[in-house]
N, CA and C of each residue as an Amber inpcrd file, in Angstrom:
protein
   525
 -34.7640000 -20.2240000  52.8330000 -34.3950000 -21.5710000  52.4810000
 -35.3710000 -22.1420000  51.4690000 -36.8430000 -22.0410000  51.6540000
 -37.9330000 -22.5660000  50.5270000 -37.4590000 -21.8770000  49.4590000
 -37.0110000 -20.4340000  49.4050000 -37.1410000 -19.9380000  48.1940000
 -36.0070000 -20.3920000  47.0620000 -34.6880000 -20.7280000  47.7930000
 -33.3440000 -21.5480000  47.4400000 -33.9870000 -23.0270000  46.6680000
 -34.8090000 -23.6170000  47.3530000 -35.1690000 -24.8900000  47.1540000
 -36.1580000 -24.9740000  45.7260000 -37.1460000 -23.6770000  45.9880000
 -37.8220000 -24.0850000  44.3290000 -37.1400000 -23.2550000  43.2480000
 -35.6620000 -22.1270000  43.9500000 -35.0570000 -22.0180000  42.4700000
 -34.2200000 -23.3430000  42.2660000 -33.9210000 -24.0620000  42.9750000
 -33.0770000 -24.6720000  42.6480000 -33.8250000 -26.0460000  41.6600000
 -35.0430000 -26.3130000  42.1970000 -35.7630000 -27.0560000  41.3310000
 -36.5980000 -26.9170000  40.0400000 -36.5190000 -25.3820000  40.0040000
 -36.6680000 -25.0620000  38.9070000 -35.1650000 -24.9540000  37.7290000
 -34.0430000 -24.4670000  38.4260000 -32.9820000 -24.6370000  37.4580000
 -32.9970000 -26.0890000  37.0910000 -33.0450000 -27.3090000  37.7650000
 -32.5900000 -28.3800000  37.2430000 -33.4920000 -28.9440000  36.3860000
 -34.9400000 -28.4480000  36.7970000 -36.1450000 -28.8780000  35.5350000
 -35.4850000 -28.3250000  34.2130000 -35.0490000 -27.1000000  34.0430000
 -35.1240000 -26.2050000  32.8960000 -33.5990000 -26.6570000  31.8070000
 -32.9070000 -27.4380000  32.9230000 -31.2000000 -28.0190000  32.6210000
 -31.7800000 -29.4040000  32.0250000 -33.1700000 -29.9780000  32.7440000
 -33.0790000 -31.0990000  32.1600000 -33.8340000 -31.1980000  30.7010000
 -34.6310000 -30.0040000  30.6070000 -34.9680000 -29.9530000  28.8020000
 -34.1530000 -29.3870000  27.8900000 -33.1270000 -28.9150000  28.2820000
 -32.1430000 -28.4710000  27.3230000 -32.1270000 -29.1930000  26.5690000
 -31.3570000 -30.3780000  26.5660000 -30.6740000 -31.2320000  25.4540000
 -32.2600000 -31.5640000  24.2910000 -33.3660000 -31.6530000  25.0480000
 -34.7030000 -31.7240000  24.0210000 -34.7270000 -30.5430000  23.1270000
 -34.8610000 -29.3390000  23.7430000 -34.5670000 -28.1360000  22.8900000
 -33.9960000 -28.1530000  22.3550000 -32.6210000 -28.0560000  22.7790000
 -31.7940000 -27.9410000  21.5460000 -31.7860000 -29.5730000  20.0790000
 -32.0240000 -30.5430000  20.6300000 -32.0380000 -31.7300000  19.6510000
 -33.4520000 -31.1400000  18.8370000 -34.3020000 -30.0070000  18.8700000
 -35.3810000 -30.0190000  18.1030000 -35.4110000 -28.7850000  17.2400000
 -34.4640000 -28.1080000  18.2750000 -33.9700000 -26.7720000  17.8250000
 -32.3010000 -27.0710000  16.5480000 -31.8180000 -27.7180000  16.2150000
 -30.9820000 -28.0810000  15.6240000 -30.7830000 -27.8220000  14.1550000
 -30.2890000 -27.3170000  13.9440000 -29.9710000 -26.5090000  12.5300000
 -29.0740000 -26.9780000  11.4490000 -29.2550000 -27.3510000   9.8430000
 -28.1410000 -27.7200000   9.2320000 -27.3650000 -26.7200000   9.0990000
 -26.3450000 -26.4850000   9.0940000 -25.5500000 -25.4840000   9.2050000
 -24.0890000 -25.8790000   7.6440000 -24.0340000 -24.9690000   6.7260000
 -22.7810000 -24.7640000   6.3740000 -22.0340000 -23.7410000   5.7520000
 -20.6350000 -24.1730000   5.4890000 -19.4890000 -22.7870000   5.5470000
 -19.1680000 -22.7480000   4.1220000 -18.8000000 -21.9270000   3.7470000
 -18.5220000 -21.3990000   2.1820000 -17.4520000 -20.5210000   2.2850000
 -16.0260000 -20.9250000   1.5180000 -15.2310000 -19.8700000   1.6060000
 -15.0970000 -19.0840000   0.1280000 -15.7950000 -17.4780000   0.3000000
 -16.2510000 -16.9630000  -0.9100000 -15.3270000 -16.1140000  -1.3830000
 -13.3900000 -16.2790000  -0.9660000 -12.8720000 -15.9940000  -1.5210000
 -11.7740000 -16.8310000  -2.1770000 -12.1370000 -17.8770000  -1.9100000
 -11.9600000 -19.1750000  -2.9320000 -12.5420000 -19.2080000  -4.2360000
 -13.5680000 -19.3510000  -4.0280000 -14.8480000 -19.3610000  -4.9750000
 -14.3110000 -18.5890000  -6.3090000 -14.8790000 -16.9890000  -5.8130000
 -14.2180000 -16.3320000  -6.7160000 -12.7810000 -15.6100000  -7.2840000
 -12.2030000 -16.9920000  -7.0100000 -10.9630000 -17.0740000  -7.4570000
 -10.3710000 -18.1570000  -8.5150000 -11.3490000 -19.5480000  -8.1410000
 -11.3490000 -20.6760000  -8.7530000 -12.5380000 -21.0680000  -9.3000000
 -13.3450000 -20.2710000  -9.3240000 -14.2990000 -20.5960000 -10.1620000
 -14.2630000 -19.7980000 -11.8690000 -14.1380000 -21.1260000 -12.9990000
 -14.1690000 -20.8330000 -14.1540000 -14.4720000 -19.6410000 -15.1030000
 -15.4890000 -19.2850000 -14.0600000 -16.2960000 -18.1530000 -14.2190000
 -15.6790000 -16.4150000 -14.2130000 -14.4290000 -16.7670000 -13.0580000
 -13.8140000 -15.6070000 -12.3550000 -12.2970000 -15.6180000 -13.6100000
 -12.0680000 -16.9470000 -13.9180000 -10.9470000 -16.7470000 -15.1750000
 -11.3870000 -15.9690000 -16.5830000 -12.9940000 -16.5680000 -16.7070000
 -13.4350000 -15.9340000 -17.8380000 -13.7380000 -14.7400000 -17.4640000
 -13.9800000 -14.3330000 -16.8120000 -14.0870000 -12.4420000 -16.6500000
 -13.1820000 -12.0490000 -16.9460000 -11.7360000 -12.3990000 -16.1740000
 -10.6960000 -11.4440000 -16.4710000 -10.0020000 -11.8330000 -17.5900000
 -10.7170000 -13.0920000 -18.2280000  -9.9800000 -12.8980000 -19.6770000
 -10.6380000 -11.8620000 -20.6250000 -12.1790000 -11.7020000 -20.8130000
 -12.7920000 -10.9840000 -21.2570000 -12.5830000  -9.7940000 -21.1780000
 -11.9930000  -9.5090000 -19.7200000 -11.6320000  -7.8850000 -19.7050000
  -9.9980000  -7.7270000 -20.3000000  -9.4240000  -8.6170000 -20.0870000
  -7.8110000  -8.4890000 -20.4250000  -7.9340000  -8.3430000 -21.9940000
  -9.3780000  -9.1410000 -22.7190000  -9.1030000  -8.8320000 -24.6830000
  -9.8390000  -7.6310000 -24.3610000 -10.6910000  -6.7810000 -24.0270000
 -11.7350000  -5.6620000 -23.7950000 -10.6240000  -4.4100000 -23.7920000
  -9.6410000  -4.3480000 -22.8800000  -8.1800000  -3.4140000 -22.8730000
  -7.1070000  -3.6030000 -23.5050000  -7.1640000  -4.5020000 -24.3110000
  -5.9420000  -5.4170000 -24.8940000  -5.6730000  -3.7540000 -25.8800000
  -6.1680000  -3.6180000 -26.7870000  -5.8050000  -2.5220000 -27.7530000
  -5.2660000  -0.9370000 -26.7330000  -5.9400000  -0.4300000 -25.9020000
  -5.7770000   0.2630000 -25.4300000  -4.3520000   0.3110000 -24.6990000
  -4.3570000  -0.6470000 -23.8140000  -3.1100000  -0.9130000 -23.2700000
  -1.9100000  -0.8060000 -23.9330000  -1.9280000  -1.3430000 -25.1910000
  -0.7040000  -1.3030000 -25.8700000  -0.5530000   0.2570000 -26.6350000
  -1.7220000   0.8420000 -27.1330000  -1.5740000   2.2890000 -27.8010000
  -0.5900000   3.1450000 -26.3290000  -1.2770000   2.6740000 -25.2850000
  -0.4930000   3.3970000 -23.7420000   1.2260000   2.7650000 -23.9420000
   1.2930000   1.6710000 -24.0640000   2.6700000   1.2700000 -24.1400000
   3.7260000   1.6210000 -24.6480000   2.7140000   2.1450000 -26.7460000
   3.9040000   2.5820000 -27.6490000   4.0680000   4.1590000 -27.1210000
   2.7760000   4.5520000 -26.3750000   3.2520000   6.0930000 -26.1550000
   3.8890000   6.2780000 -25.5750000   4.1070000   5.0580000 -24.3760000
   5.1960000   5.5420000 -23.3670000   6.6070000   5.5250000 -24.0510000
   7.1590000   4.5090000 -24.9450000   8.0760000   4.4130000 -25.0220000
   8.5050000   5.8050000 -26.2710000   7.2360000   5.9730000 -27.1530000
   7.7590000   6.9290000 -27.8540000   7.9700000   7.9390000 -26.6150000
   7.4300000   8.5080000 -26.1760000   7.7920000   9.6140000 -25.5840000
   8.9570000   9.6630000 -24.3610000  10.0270000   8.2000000 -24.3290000
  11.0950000   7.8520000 -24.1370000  11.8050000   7.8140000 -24.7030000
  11.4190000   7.8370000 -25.7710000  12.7060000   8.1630000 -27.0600000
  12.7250000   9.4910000 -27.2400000  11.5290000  10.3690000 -27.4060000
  11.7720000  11.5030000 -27.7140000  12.5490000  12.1280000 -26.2950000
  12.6420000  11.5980000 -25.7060000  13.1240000  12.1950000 -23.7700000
  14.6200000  12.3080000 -24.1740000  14.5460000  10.7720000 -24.4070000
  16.4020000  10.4560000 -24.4080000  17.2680000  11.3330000 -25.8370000
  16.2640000  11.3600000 -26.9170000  17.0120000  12.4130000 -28.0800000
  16.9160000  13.6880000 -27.6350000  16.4430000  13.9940000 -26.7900000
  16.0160000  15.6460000 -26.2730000  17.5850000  15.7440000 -25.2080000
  17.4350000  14.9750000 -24.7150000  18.6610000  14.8450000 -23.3900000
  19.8210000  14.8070000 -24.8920000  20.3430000  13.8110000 -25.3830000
  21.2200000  13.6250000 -26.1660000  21.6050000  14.9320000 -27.0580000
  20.4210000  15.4070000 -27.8150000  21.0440000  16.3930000 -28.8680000
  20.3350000  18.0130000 -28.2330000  19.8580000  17.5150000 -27.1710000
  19.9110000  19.4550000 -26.3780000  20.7980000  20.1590000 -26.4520000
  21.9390000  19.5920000 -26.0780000  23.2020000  20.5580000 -25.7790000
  23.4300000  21.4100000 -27.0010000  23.3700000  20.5150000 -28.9220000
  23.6580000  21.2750000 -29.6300000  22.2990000  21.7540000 -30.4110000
  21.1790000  21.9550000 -30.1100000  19.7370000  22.4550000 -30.6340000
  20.1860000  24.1040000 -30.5370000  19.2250000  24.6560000 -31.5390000
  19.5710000  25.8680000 -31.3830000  18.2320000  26.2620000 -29.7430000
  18.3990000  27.3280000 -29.2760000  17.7020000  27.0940000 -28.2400000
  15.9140000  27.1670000 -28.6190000  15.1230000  28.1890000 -29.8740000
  13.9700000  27.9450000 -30.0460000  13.4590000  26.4820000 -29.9390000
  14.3580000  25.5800000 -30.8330000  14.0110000  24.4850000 -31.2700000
  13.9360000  23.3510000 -30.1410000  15.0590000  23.7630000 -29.0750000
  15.2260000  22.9980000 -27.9820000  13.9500000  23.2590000 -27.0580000
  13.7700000  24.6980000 -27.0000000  12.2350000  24.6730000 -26.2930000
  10.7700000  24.3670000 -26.9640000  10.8610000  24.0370000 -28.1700000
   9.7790000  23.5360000 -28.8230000   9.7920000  22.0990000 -28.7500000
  11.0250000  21.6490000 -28.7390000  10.8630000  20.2220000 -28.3310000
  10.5680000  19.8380000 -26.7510000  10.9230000  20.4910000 -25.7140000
  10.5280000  20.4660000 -24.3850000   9.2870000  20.2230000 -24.0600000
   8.7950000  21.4470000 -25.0500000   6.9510000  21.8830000 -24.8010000
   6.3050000  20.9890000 -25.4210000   6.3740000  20.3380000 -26.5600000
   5.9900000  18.9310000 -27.2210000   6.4290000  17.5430000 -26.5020000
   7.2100000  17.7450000 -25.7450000   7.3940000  16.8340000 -24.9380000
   6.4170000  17.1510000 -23.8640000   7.0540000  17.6980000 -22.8490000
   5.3950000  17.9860000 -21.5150000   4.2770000  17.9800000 -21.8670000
   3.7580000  18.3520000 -23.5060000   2.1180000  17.7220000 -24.4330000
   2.0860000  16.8880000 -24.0560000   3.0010000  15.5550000 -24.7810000
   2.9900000  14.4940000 -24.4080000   2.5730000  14.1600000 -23.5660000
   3.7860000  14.2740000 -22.7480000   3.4990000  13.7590000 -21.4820000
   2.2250000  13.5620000 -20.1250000   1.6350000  14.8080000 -20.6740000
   0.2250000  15.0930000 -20.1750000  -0.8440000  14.6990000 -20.6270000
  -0.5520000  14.4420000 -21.8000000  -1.5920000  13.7500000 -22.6730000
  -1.4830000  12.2170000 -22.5330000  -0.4690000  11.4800000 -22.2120000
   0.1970000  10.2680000 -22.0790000  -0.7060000   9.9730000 -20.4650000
  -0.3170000  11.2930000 -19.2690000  -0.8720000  10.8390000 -17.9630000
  -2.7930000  10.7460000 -17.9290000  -3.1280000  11.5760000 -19.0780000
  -4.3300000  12.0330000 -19.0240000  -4.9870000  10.5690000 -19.6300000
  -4.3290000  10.0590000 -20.6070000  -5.2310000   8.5810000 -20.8440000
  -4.5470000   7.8220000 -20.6980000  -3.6280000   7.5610000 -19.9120000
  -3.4970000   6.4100000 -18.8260000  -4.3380000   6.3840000 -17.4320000
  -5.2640000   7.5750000 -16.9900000  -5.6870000   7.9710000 -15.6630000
  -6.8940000   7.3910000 -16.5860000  -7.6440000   8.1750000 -17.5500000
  -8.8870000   7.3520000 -18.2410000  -9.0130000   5.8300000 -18.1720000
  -7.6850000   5.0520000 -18.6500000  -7.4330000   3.4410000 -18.6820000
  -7.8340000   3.3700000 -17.5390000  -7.0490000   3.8050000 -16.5590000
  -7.5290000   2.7800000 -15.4830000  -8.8000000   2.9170000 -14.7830000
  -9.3580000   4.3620000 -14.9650000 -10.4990000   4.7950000 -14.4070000
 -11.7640000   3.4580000 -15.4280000 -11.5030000   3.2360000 -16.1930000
 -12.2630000   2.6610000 -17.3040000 -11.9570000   1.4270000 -16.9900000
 -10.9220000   0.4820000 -16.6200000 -10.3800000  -0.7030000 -16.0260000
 -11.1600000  -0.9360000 -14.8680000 -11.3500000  -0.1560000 -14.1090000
 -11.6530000  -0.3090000 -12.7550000 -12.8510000  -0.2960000 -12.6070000
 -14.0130000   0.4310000 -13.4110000 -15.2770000   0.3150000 -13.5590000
 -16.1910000  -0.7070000 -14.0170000 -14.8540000  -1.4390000 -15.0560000
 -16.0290000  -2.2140000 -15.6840000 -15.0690000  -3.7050000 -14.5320000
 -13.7850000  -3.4740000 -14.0480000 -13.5080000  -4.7500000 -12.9660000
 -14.7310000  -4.8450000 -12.0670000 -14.8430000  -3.9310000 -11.3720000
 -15.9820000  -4.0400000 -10.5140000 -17.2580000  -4.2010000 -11.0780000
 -17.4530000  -4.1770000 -12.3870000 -18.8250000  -4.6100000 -12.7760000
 -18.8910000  -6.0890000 -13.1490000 -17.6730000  -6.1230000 -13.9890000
 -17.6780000  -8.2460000 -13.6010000 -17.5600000  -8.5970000 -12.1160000
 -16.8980000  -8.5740000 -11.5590000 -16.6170000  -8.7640000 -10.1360000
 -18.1610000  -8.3840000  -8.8790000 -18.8070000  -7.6020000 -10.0630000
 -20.2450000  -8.3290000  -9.0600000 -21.0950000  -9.0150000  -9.6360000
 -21.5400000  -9.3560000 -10.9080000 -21.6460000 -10.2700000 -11.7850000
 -21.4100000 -11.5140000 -11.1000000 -20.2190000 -11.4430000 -10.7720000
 -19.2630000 -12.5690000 -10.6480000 -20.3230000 -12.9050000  -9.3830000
 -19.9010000 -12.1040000  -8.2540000 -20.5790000 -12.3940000  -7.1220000
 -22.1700000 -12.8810000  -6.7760000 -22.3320000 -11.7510000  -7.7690000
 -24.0480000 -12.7040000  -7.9960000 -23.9050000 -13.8330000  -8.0380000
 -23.1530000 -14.3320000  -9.1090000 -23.2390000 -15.8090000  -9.9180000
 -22.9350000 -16.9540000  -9.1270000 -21.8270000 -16.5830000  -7.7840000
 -21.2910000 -17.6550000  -7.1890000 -22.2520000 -17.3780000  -5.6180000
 -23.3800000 -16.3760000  -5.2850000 -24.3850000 -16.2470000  -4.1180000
 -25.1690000 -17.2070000  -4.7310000 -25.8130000 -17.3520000  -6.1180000
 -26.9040000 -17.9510000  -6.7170000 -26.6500000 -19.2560000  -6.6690000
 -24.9710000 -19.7990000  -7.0590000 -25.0250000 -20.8760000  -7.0410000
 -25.3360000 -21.2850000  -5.3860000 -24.2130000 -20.6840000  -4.6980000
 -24.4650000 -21.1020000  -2.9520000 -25.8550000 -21.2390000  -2.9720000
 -26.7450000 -20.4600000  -2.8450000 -28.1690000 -20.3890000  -2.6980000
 -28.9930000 -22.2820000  -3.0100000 -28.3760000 -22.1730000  -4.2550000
 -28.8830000 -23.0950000  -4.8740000 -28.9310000 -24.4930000  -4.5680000
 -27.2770000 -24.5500000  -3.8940000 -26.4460000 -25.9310000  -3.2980000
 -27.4660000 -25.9240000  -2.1350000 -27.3450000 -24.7530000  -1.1760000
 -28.1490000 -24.9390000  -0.0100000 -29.2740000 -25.5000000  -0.0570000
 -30.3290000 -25.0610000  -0.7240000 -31.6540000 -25.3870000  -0.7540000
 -31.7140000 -27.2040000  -1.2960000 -30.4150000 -27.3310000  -2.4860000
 -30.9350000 -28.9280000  -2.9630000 -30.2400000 -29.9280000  -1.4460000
 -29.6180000 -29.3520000  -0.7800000 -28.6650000 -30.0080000   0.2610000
 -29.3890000 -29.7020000   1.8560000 -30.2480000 -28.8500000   1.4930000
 -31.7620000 -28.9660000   2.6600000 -30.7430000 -28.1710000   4.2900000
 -29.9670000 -27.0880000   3.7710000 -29.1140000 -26.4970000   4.7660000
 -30.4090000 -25.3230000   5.0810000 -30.0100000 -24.8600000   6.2290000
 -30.8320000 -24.2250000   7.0120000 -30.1580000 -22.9670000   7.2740000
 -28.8770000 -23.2410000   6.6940000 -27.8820000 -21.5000000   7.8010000
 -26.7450000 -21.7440000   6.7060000 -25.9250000 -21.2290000   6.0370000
 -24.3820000 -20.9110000   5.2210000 -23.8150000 -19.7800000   5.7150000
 -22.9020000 -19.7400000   6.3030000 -21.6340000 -18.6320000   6.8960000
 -20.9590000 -18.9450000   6.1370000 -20.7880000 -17.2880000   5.3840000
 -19.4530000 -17.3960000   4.3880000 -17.9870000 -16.5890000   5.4110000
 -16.9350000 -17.4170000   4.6090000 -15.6930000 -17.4840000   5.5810000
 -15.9410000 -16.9800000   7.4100000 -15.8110000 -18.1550000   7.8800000
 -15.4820000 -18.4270000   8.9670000 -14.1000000 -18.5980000   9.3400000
 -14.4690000 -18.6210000  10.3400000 -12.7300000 -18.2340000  11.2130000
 -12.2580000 -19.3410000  11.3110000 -13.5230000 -20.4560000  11.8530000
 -13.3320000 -21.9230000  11.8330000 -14.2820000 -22.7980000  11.5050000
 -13.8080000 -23.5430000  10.6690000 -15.0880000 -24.4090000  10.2460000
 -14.6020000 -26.0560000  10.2050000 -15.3750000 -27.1330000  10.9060000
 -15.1420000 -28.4210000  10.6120000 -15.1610000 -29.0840000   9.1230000
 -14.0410000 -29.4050000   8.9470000 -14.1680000 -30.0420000   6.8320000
 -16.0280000 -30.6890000   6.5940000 -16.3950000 -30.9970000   7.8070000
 -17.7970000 -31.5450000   7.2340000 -18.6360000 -30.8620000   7.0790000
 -19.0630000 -29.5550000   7.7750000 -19.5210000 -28.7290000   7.1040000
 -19.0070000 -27.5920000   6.2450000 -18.2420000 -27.4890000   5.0720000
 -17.2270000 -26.9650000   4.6150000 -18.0780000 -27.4070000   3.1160000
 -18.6470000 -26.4560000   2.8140000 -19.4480000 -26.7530000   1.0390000
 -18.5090000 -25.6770000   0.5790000 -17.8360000 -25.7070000   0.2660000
 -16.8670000 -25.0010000  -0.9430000 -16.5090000 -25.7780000  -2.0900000
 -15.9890000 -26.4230000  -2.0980000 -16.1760000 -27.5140000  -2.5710000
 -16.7100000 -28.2560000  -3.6120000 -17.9980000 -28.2790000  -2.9420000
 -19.2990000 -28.6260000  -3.8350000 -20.1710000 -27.4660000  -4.3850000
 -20.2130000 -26.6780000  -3.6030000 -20.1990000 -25.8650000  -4.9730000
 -19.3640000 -24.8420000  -5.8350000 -17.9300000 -25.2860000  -5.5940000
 -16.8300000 -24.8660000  -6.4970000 -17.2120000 -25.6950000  -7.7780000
 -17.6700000 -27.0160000  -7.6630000 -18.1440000 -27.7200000  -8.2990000
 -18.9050000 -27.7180000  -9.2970000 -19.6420000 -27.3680000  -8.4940000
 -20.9660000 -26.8840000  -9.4330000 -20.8010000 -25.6340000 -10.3800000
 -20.2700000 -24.9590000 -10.0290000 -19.3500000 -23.7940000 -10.4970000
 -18.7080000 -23.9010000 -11.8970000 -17.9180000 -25.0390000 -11.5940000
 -17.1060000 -25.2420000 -12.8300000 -17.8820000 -26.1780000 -13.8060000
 -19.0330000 -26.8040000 -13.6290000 -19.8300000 -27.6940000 -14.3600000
 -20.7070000 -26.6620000 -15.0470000 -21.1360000 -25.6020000 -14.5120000
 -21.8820000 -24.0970000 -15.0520000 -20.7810000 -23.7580000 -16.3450000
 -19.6350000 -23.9820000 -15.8650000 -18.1140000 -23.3210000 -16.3030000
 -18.4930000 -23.6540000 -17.6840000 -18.2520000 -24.9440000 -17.9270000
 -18.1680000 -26.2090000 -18.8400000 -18.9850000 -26.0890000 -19.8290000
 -20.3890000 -25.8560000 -19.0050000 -21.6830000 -25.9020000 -20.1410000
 -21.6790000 -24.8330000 -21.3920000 -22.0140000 -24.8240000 -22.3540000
 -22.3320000 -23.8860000 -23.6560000 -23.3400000 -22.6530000 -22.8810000
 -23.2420000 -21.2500000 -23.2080000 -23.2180000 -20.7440000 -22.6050000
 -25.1320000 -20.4480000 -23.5880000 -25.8070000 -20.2520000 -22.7050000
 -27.4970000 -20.1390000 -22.8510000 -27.4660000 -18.7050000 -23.8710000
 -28.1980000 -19.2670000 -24.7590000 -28.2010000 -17.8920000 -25.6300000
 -29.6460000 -16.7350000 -24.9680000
């Protein structure tokens, strides 16, 4: 029975400093949704415009090849029947060139697309951690969880520094 009695007076001592602890222990806390960010931030349009003029030429040399080598498909289909047959298999075999040559730098494009996407796209990411970083420290936060499952709109800095984001956006760019 004594021993019941001083746990029990010890749980209620230890229940009654909670709320001190924790009021001293208390943390600014906020949420960042960082696939917002880099989606709407100015920053994330100018990348993929930069990369869209960066492939712009390429893309289209891929385009006229495809279609030439759709024309040469459809005149091959059309005037096969009356080709003499050497000529019909020289056009076949210049066709499957093509065509291999057509898959071989379209596989380059995108291999080359995809390398330098992911090299803006962490760029990118740097740029919009640095800003977070930055918001936090002038806004005296103590903790930022990016995307949460749930977050109250008041602690919810997306926002502000989407903000800030697009005011970076805006500025002349630092030589």
């Amino acid at each position: 029975m004594r021993i019941k009695t001083v746990l029990l007076a010890f749980l209620t001592l230890a229940a009654s400093s909670l709320p001190l602890a924790a009021a001293q222990a208390q943390a600014k806390i906020g949420v960042v949704n960082v696939a917002r960010l880099l989606q709407e931030a100015p920053q994330a349009q100018a990348a993929s415009q930069a990369l869209e003029n960066e492939f712009a030429a390429r893309k289209r040399e891929l385009q006229n090849m495809e279609r030439d080598l759709k024309a040469r498909e459809d005149k091959l289909q059309k005037d096969g029947a009356t080709m003499a047959e050497a000529e019909r298999r020289n056009q076949e075999k210049a066709l499957r060139d093509g065509q291999r040559e057509f898959a071989r730098k379209q596989n380059e494009f995108m291999e080359d697309l995809n390398v330098r996407r992911n090299e803006a796209l962490g760029q990118l990411q740097r740029s919009v951690l640095q800003e977070v970083q930055v918001y936090a420290k002038s806004a005296g936060l103590d903790l930022v969880i990016a995307d949460a499952l749930f977050a109250s709109p008041s602690i919810d800095i997306t926002a502000q520094v989407l903000s800030a984001l697009q005011a970076k956006g805006r500025a002349p760019a630092k030589p």
